[in-house]
PDB file of C-alpha atoms in Angstrom:
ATOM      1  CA  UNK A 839       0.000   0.000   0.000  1.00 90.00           C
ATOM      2  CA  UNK A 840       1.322   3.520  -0.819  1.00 95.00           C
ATOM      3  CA  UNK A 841       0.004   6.870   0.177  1.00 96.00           C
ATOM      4  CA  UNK A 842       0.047   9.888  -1.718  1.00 97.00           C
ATOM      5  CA  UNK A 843       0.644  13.163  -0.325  1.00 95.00           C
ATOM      6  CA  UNK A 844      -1.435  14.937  -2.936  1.00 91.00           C
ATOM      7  CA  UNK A 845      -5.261  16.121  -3.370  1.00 88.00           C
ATOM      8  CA  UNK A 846      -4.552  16.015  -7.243  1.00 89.00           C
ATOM      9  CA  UNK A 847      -7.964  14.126  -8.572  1.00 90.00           C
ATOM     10  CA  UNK A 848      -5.786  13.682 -11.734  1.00 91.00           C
ATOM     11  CA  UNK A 849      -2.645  12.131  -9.888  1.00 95.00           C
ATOM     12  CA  UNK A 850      -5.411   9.779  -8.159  1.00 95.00           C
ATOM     13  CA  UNK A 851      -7.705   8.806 -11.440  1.00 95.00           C
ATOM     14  CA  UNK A 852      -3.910   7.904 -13.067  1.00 95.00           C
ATOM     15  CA  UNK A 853      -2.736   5.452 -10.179  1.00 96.00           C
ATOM     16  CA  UNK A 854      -6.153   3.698 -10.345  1.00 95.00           C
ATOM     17  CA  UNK A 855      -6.306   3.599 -13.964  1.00 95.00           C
ATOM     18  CA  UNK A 856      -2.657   1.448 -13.628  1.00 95.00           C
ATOM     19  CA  UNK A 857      -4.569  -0.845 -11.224  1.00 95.00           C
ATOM     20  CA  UNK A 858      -2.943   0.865  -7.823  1.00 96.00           C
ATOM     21  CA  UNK A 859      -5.502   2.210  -4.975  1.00 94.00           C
ATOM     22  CA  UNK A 860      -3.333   4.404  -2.934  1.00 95.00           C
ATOM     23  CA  UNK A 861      -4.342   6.232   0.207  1.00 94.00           C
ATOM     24  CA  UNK A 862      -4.934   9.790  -0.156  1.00 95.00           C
ATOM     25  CA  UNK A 863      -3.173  12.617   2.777  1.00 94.00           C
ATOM     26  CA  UNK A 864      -3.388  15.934   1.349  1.00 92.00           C
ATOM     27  CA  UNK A 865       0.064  17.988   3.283  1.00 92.00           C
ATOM     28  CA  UNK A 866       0.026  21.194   4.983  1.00 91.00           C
ATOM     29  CA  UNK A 867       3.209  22.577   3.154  1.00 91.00           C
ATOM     30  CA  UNK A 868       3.159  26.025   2.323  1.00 91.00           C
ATOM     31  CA  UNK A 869       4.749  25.893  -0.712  1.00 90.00           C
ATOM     32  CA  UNK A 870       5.553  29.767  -1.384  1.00 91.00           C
ATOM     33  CA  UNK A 871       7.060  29.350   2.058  1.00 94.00           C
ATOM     34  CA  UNK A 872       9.221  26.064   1.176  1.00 94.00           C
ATOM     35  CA  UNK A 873      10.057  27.617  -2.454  1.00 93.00           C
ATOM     36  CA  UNK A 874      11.346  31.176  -0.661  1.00 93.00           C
ATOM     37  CA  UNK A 875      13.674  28.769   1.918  1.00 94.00           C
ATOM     38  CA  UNK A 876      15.249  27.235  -1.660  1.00 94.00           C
ATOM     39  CA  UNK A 877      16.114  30.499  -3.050  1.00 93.00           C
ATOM     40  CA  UNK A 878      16.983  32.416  -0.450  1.00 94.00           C
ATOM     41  CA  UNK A 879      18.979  29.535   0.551  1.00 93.00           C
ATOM     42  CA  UNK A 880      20.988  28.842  -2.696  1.00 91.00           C
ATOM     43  CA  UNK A 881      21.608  32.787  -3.098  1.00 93.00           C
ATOM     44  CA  UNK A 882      23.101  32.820   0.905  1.00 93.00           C
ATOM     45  CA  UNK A 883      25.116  30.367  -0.649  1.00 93.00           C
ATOM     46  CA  UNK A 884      26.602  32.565  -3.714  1.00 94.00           C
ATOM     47  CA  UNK A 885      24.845  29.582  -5.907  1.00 93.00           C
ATOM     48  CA  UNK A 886      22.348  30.283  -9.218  1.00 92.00           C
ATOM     49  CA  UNK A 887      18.515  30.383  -8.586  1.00 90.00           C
ATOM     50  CA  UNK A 888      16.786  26.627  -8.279  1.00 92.00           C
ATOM     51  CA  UNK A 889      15.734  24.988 -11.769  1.00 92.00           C
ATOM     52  CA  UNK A 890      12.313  24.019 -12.316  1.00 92.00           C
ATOM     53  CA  UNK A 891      12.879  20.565 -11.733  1.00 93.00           C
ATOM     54  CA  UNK A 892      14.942  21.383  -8.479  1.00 94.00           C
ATOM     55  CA  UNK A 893      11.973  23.584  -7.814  1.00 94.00           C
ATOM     56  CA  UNK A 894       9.278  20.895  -8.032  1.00 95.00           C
ATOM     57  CA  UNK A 895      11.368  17.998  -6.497  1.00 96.00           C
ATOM     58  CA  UNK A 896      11.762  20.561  -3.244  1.00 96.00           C
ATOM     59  CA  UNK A 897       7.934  20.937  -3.094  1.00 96.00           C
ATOM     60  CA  UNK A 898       7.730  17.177  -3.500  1.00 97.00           C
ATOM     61  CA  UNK A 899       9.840  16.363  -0.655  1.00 96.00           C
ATOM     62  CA  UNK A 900       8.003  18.484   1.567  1.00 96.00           C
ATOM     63  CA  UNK A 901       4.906  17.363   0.993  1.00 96.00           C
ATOM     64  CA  UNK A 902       6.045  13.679   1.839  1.00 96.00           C
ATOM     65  CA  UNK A 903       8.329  14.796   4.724  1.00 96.00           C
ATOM     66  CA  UNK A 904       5.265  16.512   5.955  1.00 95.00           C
ATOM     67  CA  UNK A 905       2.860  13.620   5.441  1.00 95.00           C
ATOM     68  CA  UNK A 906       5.230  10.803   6.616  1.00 93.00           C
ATOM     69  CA  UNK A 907       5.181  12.562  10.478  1.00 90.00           C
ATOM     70  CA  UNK A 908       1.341  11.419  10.639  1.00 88.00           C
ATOM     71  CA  UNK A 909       1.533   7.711   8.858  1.00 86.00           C
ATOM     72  CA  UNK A 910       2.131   4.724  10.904  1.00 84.00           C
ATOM     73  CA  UNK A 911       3.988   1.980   9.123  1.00 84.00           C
ATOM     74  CA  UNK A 912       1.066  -0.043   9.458  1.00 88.00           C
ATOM     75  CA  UNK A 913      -1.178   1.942   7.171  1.00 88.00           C
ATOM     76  CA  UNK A 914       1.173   2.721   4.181  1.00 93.00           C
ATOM     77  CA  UNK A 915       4.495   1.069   2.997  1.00 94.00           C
ATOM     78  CA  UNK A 916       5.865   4.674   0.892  1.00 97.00           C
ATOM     79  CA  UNK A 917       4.417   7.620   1.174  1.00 97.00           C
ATOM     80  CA  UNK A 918       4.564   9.338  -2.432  1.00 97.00           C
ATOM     81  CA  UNK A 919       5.206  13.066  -2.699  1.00 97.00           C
ATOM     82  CA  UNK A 920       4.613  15.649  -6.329  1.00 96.00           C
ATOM     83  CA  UNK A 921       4.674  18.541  -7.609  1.00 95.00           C
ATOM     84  CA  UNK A 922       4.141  19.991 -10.813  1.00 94.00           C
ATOM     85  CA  UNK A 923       5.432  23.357 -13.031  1.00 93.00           C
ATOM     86  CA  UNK A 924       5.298  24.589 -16.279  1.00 93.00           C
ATOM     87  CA  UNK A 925       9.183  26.054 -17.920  1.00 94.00           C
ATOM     88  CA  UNK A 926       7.843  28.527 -20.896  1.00 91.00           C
ATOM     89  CA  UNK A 927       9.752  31.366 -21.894  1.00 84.00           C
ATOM     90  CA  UNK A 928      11.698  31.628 -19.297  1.00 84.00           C
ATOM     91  CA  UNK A 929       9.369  31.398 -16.705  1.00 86.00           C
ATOM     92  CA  UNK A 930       8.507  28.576 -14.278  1.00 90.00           C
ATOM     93  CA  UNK A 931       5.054  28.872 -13.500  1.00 86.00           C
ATOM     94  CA  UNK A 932       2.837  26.629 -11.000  1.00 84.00           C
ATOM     95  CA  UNK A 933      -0.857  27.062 -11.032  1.00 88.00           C
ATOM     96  CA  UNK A 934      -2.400  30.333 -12.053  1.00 91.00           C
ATOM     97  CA  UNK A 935      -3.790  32.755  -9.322  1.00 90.00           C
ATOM     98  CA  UNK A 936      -7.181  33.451 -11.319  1.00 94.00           C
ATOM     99  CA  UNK A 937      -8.417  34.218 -14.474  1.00 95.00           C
ATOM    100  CA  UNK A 938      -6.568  36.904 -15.632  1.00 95.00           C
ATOM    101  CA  UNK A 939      -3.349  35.085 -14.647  1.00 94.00           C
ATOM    102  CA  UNK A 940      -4.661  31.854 -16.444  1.00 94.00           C
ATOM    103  CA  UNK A 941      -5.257  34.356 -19.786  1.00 95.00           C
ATOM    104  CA  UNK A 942      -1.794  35.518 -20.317  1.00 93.00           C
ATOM    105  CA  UNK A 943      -0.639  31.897 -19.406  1.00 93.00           C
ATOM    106  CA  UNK A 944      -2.568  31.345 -22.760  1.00 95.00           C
ATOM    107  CA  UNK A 945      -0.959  33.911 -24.079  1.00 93.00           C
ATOM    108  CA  UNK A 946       2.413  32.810 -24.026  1.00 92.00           C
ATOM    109  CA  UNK A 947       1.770  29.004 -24.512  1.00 94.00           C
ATOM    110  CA  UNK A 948      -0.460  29.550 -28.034  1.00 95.00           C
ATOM    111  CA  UNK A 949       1.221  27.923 -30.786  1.00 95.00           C
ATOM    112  CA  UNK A 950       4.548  27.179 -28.528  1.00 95.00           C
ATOM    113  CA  UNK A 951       6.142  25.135 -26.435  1.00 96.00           C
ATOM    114  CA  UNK A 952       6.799  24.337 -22.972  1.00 95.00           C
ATOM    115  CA  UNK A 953       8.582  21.794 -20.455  1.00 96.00           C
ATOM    116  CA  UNK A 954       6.564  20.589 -17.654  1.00 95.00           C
ATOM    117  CA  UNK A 955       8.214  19.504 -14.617  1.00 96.00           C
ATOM    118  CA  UNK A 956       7.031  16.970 -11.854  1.00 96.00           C
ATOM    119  CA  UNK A 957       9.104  15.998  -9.108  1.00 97.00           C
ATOM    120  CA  UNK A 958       8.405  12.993  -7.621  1.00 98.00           C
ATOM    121  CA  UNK A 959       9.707  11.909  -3.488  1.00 98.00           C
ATOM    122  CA  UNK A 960       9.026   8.665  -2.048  1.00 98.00           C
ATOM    123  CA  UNK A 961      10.060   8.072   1.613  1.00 97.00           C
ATOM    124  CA  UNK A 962       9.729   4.251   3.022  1.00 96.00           C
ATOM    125  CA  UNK A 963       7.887   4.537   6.361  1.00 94.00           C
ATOM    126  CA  UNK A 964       9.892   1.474   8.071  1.00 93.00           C
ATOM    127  CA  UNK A 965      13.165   3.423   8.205  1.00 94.00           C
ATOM    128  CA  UNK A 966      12.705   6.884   6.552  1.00 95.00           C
ATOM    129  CA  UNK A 967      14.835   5.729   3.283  1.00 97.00           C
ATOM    130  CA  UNK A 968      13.774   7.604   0.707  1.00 97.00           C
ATOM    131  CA  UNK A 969      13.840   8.129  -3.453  1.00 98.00           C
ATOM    132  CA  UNK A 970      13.762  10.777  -5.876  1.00 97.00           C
ATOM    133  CA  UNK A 971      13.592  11.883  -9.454  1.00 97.00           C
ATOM    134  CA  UNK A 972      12.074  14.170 -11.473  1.00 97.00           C
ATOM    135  CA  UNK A 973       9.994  13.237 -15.205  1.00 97.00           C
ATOM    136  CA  UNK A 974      10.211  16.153 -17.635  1.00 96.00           C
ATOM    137  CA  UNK A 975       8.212  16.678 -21.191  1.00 97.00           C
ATOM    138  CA  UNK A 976       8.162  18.631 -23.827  1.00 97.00           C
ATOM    139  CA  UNK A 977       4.544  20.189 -24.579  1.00 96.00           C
ATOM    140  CA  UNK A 978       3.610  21.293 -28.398  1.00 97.00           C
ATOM    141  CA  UNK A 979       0.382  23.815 -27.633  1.00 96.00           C
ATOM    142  CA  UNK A 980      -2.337  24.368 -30.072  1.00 97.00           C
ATOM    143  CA  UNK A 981      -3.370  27.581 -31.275  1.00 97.00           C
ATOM    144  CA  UNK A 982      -6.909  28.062 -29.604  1.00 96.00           C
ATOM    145  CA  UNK A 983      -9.234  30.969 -30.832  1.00 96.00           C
ATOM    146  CA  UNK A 984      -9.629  33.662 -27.937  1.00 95.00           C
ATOM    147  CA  UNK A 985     -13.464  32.258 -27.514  1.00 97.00           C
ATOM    148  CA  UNK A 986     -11.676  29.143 -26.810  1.00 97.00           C
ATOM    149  CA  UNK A 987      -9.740  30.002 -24.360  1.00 96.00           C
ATOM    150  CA  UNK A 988     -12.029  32.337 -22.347  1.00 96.00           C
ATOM    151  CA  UNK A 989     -14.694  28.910 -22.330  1.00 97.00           C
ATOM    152  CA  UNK A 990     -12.043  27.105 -21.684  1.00 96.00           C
ATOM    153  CA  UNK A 991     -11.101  30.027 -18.251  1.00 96.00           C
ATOM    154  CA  UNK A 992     -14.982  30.050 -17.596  1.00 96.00           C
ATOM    155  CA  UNK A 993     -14.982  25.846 -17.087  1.00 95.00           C
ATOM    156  CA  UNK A 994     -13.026  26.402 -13.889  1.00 94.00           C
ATOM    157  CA  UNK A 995      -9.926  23.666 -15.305  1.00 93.00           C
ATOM    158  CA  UNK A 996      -7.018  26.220 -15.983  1.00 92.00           C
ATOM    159  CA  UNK A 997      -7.196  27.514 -12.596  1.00 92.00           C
ATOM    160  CA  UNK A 998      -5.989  24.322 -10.530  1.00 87.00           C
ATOM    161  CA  UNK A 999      -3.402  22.794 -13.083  1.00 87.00           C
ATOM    162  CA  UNK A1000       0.276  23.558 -13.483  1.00 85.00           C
ATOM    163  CA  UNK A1001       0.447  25.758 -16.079  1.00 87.00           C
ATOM    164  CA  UNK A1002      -2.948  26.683 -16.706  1.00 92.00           C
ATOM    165  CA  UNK A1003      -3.572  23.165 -18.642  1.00 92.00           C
ATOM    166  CA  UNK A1004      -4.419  19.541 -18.342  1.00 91.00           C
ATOM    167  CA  UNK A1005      -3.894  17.025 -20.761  1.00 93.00           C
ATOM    168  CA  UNK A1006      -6.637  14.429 -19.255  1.00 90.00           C
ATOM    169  CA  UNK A1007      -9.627  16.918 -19.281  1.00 91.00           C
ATOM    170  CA  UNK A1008     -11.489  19.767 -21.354  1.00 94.00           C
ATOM    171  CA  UNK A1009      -7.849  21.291 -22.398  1.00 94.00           C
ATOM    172  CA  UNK A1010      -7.044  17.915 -23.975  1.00 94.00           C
ATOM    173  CA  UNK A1011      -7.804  19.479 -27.177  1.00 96.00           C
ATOM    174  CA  UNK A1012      -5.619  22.593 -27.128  1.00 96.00           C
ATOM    175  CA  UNK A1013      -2.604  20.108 -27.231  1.00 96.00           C
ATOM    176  CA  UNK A1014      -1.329  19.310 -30.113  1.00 96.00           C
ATOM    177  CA  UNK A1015       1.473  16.996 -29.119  1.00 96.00           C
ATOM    178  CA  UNK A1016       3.622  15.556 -26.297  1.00 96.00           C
ATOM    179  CA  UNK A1017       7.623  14.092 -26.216  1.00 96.00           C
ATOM    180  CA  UNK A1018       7.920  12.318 -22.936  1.00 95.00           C
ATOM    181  CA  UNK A1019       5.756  10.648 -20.917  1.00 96.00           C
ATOM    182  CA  UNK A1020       1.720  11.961 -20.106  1.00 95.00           C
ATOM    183  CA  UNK A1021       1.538  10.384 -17.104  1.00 95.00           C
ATOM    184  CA  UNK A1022       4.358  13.112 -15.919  1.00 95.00           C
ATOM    185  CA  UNK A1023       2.000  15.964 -17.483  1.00 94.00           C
ATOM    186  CA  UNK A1024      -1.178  14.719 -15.399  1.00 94.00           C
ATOM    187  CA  UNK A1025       1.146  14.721 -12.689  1.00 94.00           C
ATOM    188  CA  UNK A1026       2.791  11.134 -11.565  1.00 96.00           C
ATOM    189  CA  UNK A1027       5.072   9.270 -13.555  1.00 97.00           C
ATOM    190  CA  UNK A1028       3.973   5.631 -13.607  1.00 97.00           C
ATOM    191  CA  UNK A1029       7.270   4.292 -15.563  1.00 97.00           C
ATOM    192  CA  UNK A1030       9.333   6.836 -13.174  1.00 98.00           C
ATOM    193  CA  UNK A1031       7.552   5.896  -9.732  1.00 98.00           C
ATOM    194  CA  UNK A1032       7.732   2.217 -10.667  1.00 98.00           C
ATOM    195  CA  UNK A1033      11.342   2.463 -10.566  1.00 98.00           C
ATOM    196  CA  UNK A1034      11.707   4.377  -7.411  1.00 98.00           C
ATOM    197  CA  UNK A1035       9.532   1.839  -5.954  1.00 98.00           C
ATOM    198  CA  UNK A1036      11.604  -0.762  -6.957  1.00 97.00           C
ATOM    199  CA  UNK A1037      14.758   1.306  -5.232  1.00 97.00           C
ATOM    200  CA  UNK A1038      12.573   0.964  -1.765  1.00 97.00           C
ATOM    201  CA  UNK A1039      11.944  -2.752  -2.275  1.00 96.00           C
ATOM    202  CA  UNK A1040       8.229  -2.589  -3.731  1.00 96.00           C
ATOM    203  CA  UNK A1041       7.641  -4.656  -6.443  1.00 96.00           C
ATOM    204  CA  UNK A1042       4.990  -2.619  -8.601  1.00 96.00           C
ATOM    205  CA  UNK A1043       2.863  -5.489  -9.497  1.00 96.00           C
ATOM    206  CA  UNK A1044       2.399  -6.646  -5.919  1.00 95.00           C
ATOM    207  CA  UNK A1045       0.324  -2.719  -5.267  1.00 95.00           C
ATOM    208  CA  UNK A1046      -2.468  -3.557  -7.953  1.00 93.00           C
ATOM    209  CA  UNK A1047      -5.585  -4.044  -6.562  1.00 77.00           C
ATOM    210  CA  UNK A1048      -7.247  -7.833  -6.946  1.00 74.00           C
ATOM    211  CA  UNK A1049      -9.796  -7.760  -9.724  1.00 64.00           C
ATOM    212  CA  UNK A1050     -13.440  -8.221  -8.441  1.00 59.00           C
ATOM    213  CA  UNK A1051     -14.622 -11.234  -7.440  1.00 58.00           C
ATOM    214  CA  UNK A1052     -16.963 -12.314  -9.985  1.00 60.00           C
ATOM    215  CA  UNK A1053     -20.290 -14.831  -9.545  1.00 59.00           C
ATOM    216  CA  UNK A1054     -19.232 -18.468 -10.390  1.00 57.00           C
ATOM    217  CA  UNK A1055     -21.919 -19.696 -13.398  1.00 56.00           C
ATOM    218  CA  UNK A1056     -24.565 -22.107 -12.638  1.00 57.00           C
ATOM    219  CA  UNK A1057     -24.181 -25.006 -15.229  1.00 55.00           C
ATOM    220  CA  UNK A1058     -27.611 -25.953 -14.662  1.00 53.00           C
ATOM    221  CA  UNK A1059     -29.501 -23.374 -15.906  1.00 48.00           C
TER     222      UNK A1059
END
């Protein structure tokens, strides 16, 4: 059994679309708070600002760290960690503030392209050991008409996603093409988290759920 550290409905829908039903402990991480400690902390130490992917794999780790102080070894074998940004232009963005924010997002991503980010942090609750890595791709936007985009603001979507899209939803269709893996843009890794499993000892096969038990036929009828 694994429990992730996440509210993400996406992150959820994709572990128990690969057969995994995880527990679900949402952290209390502030993450402006955790992000300000990284680069305040990197520019005490005379070092360049954090990378997107050192960005997200901070948030990540805090948001296990904070969740593994409340899980007893009993109810969870790893407790999974993520965190998701968007690298366009020269920006790393997270999830827009509101609609305006979520407009000029658009704005920038029409017709480009964009690397998103998520971080992934696993921490064994037996002994604290943990694993990390980070699953980057390349997104190809779509040009969408400025009617498109303001239905697409007015659904509500944009507003809680990394970079003002989703793959697995209503902006589906504003994308016209993705190198790496999807999974990473919903916001887990499957191919990624399998192999950090397997660094803590958890065979990924063993964490699908049985299939349902189904009503033996009556031959006589």
């Amino acid at each position: 059994m694994i429990l992730l550290a996440s509210k993400s409905s996406g992150r959820l829908a994709t572990l128990r679309a690969a057969g995994v039903e995880p527990l679900v402990r949402v952290s209390r991480v502030d993450e402006e708070t955790v992000l300000g400690e990284l680069i305040r902390g990197r520019r005490d130490a005379g070092l360049p600002a954090p990378s997107a992917a050192e960005q997200v794999q901070a948030l990540a780790r805090a948001k296990a760290l904070d969740v593994m102080t409340s899980t007893d070894p009993q109810e969870a074998e790893v407790v999974v960690g993520c965190d998701s940004m968007l690298e366009i232009a020269g920006q790393v963005v997270g999830k827009p503030a509101d609609a305006a924010q979520a407009r000029e997002r658009w704005r920038m991503m029409s017709g480009g392209t964009g690397t998103l980010h998520t971080g992934h942090f696993l921490v064994r609750t037996a002994d604290g050991t943990t694993a990390e890595g980070v699953s980057s791709a390349t997104i190809r936007f779509g040009s969408p008409s400025p009617a498109e985009v303001e239905a697409y603001i007015a659904s509500g979507e944009p507003l809680w996603c990394a970079g003002a899209f989703t793959i697995d939803g209503l902006g589906g269709a504003f994308i016209e093409g993705i190198d790496g893996d999807p999974h990473g843009v919903v916001g887990i890794s499957l191919p990624l988290l399998r192999r950090l499993l397997a660094a803590l000892g958890v065979v990924w096969t063993d964490l699908w759920a049985p299939p349902p038990a189904t009503k033996p036929v009556d031959d006589a009828h």
